[in-house]
PDB file of C-alpha atoms in Angstrom:
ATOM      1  CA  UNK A  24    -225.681 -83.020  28.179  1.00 53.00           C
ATOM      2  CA  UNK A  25    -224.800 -82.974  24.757  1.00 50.00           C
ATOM      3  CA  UNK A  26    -223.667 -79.581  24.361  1.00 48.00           C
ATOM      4  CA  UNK A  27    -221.291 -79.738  27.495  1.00 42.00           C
ATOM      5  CA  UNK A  28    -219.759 -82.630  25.734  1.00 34.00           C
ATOM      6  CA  UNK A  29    -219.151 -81.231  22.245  1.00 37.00           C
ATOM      7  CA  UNK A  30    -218.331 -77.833  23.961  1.00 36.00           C
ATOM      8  CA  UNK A  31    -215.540 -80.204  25.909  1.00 36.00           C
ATOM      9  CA  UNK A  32    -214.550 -82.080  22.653  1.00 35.00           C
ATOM     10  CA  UNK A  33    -214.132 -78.458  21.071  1.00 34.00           C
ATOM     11  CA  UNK A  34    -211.683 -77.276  24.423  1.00 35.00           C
ATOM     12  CA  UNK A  35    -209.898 -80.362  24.274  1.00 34.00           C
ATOM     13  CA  UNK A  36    -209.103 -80.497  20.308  1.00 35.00           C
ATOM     14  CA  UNK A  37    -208.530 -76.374  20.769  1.00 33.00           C
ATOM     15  CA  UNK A  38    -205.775 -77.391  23.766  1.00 34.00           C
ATOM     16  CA  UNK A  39    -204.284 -80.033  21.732  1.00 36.00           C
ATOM     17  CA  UNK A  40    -203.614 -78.351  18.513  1.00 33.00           C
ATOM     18  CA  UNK A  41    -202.338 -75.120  20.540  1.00 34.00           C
ATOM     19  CA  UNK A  42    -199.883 -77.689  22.406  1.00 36.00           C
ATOM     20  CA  UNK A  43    -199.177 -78.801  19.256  1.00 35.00           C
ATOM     21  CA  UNK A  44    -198.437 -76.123  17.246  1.00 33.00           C
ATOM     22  CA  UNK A  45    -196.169 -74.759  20.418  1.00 38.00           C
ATOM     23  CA  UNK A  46    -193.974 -77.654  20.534  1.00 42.00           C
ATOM     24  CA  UNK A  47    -193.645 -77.962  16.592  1.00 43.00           C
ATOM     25  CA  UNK A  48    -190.740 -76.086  16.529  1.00 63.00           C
ATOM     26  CA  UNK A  49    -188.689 -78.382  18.789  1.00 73.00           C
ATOM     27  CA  UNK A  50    -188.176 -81.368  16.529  1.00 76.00           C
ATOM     28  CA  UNK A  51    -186.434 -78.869  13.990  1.00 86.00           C
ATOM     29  CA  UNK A  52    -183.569 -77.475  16.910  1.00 91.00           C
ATOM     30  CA  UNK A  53    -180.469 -78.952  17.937  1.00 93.00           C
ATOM     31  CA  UNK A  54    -181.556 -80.333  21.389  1.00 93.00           C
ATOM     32  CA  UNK A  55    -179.264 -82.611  23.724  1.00 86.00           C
ATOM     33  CA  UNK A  56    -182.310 -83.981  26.097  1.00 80.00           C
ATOM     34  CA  UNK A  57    -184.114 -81.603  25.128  1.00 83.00           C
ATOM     35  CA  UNK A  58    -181.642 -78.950  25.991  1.00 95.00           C
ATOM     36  CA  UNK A  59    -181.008 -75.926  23.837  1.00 97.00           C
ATOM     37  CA  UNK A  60    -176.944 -74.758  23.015  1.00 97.00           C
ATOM     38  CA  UNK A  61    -175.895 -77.301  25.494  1.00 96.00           C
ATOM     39  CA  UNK A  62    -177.068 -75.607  28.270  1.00 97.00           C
ATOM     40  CA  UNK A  63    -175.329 -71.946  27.619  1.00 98.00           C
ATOM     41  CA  UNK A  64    -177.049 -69.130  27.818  1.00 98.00           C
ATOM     42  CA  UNK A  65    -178.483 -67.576  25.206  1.00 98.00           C
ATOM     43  CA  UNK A  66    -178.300 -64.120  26.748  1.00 98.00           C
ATOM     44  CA  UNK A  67    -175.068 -63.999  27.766  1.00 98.00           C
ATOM     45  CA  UNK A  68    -174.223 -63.958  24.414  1.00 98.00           C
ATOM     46  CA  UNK A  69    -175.861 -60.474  23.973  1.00 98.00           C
ATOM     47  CA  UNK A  70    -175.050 -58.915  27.248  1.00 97.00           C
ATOM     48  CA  UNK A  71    -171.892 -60.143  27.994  1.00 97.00           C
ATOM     49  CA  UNK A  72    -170.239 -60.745  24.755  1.00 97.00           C
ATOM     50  CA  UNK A  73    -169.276 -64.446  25.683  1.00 98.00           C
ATOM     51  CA  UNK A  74    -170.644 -67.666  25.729  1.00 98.00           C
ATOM     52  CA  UNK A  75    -171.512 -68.253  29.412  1.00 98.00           C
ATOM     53  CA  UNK A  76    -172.693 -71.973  30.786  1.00 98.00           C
ATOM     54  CA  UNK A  77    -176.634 -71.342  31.946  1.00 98.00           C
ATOM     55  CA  UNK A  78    -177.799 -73.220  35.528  1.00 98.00           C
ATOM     56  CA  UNK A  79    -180.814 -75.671  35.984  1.00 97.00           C
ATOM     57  CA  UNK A  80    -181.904 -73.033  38.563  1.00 98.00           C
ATOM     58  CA  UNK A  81    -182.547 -70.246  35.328  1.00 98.00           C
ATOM     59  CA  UNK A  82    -184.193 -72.678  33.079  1.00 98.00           C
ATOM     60  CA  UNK A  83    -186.714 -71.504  30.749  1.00 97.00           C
ATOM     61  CA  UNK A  84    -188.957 -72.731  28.007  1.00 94.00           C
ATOM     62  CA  UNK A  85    -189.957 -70.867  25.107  1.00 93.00           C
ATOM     63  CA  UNK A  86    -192.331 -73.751  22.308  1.00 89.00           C
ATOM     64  CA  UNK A  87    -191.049 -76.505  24.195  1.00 89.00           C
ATOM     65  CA  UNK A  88    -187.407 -75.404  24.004  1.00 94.00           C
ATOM     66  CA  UNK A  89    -185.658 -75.284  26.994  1.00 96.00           C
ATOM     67  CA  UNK A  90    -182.847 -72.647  27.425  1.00 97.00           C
ATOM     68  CA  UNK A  91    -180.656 -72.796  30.849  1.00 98.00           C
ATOM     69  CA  UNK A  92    -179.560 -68.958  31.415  1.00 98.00           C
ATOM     70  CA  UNK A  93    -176.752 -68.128  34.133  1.00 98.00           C
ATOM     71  CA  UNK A  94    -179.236 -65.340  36.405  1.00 98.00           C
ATOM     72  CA  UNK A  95    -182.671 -64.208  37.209  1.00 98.00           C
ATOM     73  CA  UNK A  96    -182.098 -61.212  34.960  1.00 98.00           C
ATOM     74  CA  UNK A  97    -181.047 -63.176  32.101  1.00 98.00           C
ATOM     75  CA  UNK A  98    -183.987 -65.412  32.587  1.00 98.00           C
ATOM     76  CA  UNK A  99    -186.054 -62.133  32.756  1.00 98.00           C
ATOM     77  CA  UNK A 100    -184.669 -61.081  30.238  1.00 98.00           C
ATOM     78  CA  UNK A 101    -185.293 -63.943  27.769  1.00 98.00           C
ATOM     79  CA  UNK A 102    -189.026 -64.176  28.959  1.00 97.00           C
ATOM     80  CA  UNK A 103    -189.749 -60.735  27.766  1.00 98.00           C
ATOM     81  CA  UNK A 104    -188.077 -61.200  24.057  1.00 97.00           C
ATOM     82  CA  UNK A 105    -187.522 -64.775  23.567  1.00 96.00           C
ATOM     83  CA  UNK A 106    -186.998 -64.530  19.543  1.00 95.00           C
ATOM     84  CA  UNK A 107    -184.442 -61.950  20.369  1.00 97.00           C
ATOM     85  CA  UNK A 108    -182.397 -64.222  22.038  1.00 98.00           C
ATOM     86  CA  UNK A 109    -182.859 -67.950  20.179  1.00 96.00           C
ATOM     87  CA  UNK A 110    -179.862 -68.748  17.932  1.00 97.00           C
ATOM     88  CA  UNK A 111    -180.522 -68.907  14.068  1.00 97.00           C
ATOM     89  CA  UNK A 112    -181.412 -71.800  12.435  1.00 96.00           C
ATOM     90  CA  UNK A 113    -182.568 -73.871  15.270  1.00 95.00           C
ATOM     91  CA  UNK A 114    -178.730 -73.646  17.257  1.00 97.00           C
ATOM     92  CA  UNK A 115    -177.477 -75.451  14.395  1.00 97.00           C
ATOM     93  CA  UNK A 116    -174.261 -74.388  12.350  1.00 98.00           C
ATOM     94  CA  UNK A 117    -174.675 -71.680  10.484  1.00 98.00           C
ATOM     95  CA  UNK A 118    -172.338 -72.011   7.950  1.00 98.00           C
ATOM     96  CA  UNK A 119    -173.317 -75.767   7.163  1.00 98.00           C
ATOM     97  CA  UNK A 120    -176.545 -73.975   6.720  1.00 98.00           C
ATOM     98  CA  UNK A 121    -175.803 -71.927   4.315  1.00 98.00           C
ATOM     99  CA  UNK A 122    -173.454 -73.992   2.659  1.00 97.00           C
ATOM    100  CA  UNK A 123    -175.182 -77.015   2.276  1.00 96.00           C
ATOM    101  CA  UNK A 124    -178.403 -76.982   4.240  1.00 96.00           C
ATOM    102  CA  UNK A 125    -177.842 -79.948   6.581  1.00 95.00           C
ATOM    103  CA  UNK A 126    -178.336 -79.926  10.376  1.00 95.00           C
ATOM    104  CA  UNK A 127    -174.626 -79.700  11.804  1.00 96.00           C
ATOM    105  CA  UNK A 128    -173.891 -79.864  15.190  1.00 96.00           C
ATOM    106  CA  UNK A 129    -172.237 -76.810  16.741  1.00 97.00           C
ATOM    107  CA  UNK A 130    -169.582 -75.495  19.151  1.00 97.00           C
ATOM    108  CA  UNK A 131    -171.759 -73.105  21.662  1.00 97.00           C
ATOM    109  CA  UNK A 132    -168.433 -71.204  22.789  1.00 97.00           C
ATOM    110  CA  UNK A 133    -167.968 -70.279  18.371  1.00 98.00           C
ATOM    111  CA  UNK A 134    -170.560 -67.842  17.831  1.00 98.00           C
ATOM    112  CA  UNK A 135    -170.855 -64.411  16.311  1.00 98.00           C
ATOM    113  CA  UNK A 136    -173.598 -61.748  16.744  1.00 98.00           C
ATOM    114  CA  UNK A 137    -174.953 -60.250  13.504  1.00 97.00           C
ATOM    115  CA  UNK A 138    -177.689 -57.618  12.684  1.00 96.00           C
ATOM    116  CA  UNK A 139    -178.795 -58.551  16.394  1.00 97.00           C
ATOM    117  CA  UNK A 140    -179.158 -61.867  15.667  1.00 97.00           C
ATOM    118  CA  UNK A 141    -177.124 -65.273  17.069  1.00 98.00           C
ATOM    119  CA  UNK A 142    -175.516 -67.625  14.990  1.00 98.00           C
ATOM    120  CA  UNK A 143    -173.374 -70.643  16.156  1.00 98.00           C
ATOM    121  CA  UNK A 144    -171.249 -72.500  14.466  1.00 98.00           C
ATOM    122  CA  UNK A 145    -169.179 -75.768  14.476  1.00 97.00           C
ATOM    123  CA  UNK A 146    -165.306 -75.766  15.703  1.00 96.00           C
ATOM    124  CA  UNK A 147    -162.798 -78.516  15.723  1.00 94.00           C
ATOM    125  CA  UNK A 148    -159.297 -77.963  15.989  1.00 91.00           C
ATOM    126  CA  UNK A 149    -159.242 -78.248  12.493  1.00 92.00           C
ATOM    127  CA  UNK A 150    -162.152 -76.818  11.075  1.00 94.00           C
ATOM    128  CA  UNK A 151    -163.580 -73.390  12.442  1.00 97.00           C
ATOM    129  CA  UNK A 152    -166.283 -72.707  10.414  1.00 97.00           C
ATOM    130  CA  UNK A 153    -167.497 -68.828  11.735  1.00 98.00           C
ATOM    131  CA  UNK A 154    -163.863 -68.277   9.643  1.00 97.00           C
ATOM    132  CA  UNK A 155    -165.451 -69.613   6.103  1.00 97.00           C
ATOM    133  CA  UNK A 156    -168.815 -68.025   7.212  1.00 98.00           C
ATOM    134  CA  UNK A 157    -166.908 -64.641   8.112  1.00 97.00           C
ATOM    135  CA  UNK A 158    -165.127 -64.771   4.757  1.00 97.00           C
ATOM    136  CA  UNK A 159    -168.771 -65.177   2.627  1.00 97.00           C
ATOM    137  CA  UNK A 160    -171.478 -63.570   5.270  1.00 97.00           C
ATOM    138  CA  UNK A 161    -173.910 -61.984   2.867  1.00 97.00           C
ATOM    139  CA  UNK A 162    -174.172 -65.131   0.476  1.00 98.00           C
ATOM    140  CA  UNK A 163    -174.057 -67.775   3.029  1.00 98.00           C
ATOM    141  CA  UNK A 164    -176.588 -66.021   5.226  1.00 98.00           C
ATOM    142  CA  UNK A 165    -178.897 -65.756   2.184  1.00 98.00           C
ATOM    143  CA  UNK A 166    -178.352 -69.547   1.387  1.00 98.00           C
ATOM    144  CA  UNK A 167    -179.173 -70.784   5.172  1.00 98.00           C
ATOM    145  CA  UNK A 168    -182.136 -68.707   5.530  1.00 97.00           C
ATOM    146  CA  UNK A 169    -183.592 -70.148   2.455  1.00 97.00           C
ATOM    147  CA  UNK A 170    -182.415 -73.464   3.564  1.00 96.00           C
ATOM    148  CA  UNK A 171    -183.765 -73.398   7.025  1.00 95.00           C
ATOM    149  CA  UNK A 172    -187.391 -72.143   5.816  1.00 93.00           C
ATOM    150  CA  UNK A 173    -187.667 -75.125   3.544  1.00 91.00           C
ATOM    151  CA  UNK A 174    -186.090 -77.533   6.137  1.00 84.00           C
ATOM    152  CA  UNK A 175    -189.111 -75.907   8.759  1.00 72.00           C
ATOM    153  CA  UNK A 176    -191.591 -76.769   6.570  1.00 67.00           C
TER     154      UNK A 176
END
């Protein structure tokens, strides 16, 4: 009796910290309801150059993240190579990443694909910030990865 219950103990504390570690990464992305890039798709940006809006019918979760994608192919897609597809630095800006290191919120439809790799950024009428990160790429991107790995900590 005694070694089905510490073999149990030992499944259940296994399960937990796997859950655990899965869902780690979620506090650190930009989430509305637990929603990743407000519900775009993260692989339309790669196969069809644009920001597309993803459907509750695609949806998808990759270490509790949940991605909406606009097709069964896109979801298929995004199963196979989920990194491939997640934006940088958690969906949040970018540039504000690499500027400053805070956690700013971003406009899904301003984006740019770089070195195979998404970045978002924020967009007002008066402030586009993928212009300031276009005019300093190589030092900015430097700065937010830095940023973002001590931030994940």
């Amino acid at each position: 009796m005694s070694k089905i219950l510490i073999t149990a103990f030992t499944l259940i504390s296994t399960l937990g910290s796997l859950l655990a570690q899965n869902t780690l990464p979620a506090r650190h992305f930009n989430l509305e309801k637990g929603l990743a890039i407000n519900g775009y798709d993260p692989v339309a940006y790669f196969i069809q150059h644009k920001a597309v809006k993803g459907s509750q019918q695609f949806a998808v979760t990759d270490e509790g993240v949940t991605y909406y994608c606009s097709s069964a192919s896109n979801k298929e897609l995004f199963l196979k190579e989920p990194k491939k597809y997640e934006p940088q630095y958690g969906g949040w800006c970018a540039y504000a990443m690499g500027a400053s290191g805070e956690k700013v919120e971003v406009d899904p439809e301003t984006f740019t694909i770089s070195n195979g790799k998404l970045y978002l950024f924020y967009h007002t009428w008066v402030n586009n910030t993928l212009n300031k990160w276009n005019k300093d790429e190589m030092n900015l991107k430097v700065n937010a990865d830095k940023n973002w790995k001590n931030l994940y900590r």
